[in-house]
Coordinates of C-alpha atoms in Angstrom, one line a residue:
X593 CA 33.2 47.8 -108.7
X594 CA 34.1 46.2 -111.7
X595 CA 37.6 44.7 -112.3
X596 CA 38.5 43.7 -115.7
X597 CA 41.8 41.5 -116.4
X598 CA 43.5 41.8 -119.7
X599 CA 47.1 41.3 -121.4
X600 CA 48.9 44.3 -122.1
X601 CA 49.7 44.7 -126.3
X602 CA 46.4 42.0 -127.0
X603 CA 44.4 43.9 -129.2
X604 CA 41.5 41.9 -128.5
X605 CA 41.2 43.5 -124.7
X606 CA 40.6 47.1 -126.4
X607 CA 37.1 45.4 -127.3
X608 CA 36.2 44.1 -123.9
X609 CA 37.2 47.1 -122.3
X610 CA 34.3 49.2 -124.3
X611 CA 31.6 46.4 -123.9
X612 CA 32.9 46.3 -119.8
X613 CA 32.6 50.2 -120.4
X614 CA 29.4 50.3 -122.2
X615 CA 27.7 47.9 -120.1
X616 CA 28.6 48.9 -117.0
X617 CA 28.3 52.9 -117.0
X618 CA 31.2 53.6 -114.7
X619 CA 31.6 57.0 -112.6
X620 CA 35.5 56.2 -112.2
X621 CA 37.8 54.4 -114.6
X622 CA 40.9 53.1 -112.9
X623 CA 44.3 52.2 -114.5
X624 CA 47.1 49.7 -112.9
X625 CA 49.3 52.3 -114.5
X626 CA 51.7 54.5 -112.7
X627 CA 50.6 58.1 -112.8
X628 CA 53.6 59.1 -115.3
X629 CA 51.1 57.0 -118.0
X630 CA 48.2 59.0 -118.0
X631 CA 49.8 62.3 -119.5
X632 CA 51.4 60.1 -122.3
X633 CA 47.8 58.1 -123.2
X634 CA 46.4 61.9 -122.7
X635 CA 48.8 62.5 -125.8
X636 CA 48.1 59.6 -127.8
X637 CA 44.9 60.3 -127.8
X638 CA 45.1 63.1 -128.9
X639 CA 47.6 62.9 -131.7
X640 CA 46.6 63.1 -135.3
X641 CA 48.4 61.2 -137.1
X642 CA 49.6 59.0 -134.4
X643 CA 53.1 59.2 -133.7
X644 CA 55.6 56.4 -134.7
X645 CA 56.9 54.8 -131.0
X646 CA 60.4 53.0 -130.8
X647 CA 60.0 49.5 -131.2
X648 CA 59.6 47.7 -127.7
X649 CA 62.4 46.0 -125.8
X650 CA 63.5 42.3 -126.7
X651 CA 61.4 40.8 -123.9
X652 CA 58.2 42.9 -124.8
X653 CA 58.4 42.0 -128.1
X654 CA 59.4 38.2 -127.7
X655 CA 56.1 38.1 -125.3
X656 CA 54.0 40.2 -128.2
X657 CA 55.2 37.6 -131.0
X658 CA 53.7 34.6 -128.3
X659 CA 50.4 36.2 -127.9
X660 CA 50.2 36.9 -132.0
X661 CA 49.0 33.1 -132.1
X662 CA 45.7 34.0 -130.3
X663 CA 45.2 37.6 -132.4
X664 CA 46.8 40.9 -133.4
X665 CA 48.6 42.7 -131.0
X666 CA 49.2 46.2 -130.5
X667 CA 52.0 48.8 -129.0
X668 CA 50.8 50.8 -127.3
X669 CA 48.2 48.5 -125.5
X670 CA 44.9 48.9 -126.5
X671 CA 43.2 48.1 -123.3
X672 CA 44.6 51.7 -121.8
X673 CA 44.0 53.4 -124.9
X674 CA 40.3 52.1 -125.3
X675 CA 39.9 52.5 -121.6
X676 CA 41.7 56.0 -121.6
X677 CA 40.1 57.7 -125.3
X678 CA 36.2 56.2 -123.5
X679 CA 36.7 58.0 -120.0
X680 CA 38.0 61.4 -122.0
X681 CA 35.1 61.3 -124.1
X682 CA 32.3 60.4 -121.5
X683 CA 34.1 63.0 -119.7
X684 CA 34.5 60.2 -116.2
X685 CA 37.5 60.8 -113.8
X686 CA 40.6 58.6 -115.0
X687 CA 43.1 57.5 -112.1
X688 CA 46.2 55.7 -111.8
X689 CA 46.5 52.8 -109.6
X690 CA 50.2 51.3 -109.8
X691 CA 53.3 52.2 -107.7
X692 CA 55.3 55.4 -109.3
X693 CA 58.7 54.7 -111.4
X694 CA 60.3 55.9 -108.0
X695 CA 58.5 53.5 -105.6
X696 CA 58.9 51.0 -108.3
X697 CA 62.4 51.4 -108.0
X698 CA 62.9 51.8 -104.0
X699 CA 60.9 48.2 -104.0
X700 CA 63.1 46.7 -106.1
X701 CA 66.1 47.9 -104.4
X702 CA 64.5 46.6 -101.2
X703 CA 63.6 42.9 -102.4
X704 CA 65.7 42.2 -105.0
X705 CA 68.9 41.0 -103.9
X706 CA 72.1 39.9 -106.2
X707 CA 71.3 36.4 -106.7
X708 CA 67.4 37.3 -108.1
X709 CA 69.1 39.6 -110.6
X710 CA 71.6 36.6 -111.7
X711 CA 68.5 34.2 -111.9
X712 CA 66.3 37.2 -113.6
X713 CA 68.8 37.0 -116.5
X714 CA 68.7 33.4 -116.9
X715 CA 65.0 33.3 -116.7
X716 CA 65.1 36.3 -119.7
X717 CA 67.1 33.9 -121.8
X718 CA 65.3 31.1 -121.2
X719 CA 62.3 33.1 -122.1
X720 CA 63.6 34.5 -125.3
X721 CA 64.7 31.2 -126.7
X722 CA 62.3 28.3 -125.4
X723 CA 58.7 31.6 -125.0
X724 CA 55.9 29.5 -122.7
X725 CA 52.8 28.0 -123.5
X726 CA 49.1 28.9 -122.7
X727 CA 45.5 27.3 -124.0
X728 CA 44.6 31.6 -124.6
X729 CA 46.4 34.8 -124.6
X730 CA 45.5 35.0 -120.8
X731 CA 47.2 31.5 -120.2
X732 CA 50.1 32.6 -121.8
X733 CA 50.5 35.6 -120.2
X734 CA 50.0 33.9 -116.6
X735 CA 52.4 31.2 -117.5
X736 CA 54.9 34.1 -118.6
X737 CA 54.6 36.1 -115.4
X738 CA 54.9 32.8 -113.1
X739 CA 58.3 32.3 -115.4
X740 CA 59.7 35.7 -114.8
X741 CA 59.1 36.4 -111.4
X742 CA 60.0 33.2 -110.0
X743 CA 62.9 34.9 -108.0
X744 CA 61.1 35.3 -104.0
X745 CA 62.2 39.5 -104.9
X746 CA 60.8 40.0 -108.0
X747 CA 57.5 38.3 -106.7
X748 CA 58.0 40.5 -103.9
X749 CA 57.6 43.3 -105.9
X750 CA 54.4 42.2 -107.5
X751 CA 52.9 41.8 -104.2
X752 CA 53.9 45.2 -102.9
X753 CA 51.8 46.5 -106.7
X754 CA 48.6 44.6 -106.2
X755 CA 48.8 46.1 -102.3
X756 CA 48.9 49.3 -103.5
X757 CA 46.6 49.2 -106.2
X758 CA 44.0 47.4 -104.0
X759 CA 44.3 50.3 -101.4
X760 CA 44.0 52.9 -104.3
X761 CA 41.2 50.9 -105.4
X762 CA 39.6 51.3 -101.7
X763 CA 40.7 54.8 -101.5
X764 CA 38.5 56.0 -104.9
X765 CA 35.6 53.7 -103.6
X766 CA 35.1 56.2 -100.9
X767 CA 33.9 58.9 -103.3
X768 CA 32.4 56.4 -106.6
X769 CA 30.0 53.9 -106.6
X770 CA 30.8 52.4 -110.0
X771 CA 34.8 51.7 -110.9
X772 CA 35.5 49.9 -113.8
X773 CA 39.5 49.2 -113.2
X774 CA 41.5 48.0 -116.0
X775 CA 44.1 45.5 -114.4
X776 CA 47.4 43.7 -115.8
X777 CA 45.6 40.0 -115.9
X778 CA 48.7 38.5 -114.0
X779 CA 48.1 40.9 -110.8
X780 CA 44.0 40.5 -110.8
X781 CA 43.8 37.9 -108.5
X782 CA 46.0 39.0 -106.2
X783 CA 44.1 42.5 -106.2
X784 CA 41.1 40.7 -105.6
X785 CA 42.6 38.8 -102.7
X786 CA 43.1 41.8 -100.9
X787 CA 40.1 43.5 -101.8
X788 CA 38.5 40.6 -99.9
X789 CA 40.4 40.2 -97.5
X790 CA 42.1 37.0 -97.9
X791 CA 46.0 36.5 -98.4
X792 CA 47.8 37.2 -101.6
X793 CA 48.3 33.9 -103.4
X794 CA 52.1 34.1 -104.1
X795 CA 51.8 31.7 -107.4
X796 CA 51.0 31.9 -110.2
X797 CA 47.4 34.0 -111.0
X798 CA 44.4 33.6 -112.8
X799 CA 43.4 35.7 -115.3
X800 CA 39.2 37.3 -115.8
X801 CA 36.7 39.7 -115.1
X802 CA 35.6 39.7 -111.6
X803 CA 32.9 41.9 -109.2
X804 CA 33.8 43.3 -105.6

């Protein structure tokens, strides 16, 4: 099984994502997308000419404008198209691993009380005026997703995503031998923690490639 970690938007992670591809010859290619994602990469795929998307929302596009220092960037992210546009034309099972838009949304009623959304909102202002730093693009995004879930309930929430992926990640082991997953870099380590059995690090997260 090979995990791969990369930002979404970084253009740069569409190429590692064919050489992890190319390299590893997987029988499974695994998103940390919900399952609503795959029909709309299925369609941009597809589509010739591609169709013009609305522009992203403040936050997406503040964090976009950060990671421009280290190279182009790219909505939508090029990691799932590369990833999704490789398994369609190798003809390799594609899967979702994240939590659905509902169960996304019963967790964050569940863990995120008042006073997270209050802090949230200061965080997100704080964010969109002052950005974060980062030695690379995976830095950056580490040091961004330490900043925005901060709150105990939003950090909650992440948890309860790499569970779940780590568990779908189990579950399509049982039938293939060689899963190349394509990860958010923030929520690798954490997958990998429960992959191997060893508690979920409830910091901040490394960002790479790694074997399991």
């Amino acid at each position: 099984m090979l995990l791969v970690g990369t930002v979404p938007g970084f253009t740069l992670d569409g190429d590692r994502v064919e050489q992890a591809f190319e390299a590893f010859h997987p029988d499974c290619v695994a998103l940390g997308v919900p399952s609503e994602d795959l029909a709309v990469l299925d369609q941009l795929a597809k589509a010739n000419p591609k169709p013009e998307l609305p522009p992203p929302d403040d936050t997406t596009a503040r964090l976009l404008e950060l990671l421009a220092q280290f190279g182009p960037t790219a909505v939508p992210s090029p990691d799932l198209e590369r990833a999704t546009a490789l398994a369609r034309a190798q003809e390799v099972p594609l899967e979702a691993l994240d939590v659905g838009d509902h169960e996304h949304a019963a967790l964050y009623t569940k863990h995120v009380k008042f006073r997270h959304v209050v802090q949230s909102n200061a965080i997100k202002r704080r964010l969109l005026k002052d950005g974060v730093e980062g030695a690379d693009a995976y830095a950056l995004s580490d040091a961004w997703d330490a900043a925005w879930t901060r709150p105990k309930g939003l950090r909650e929430v992440e948890v309860a995503r790499e569970l779940h992926m780590a568990n779908r990640l189990r579950l399509l082991a049982i039938g293939h031998r060689r899963i190349l997953a394509v990860l958010p870099a923030p929520r690798l380590a954490g997958i990998v923690a429960v992959l191997q059995g060893t508690p979920i690090e409830t910091g901040p997260v490394a960002s790479a490639s790694s074997q399991a």
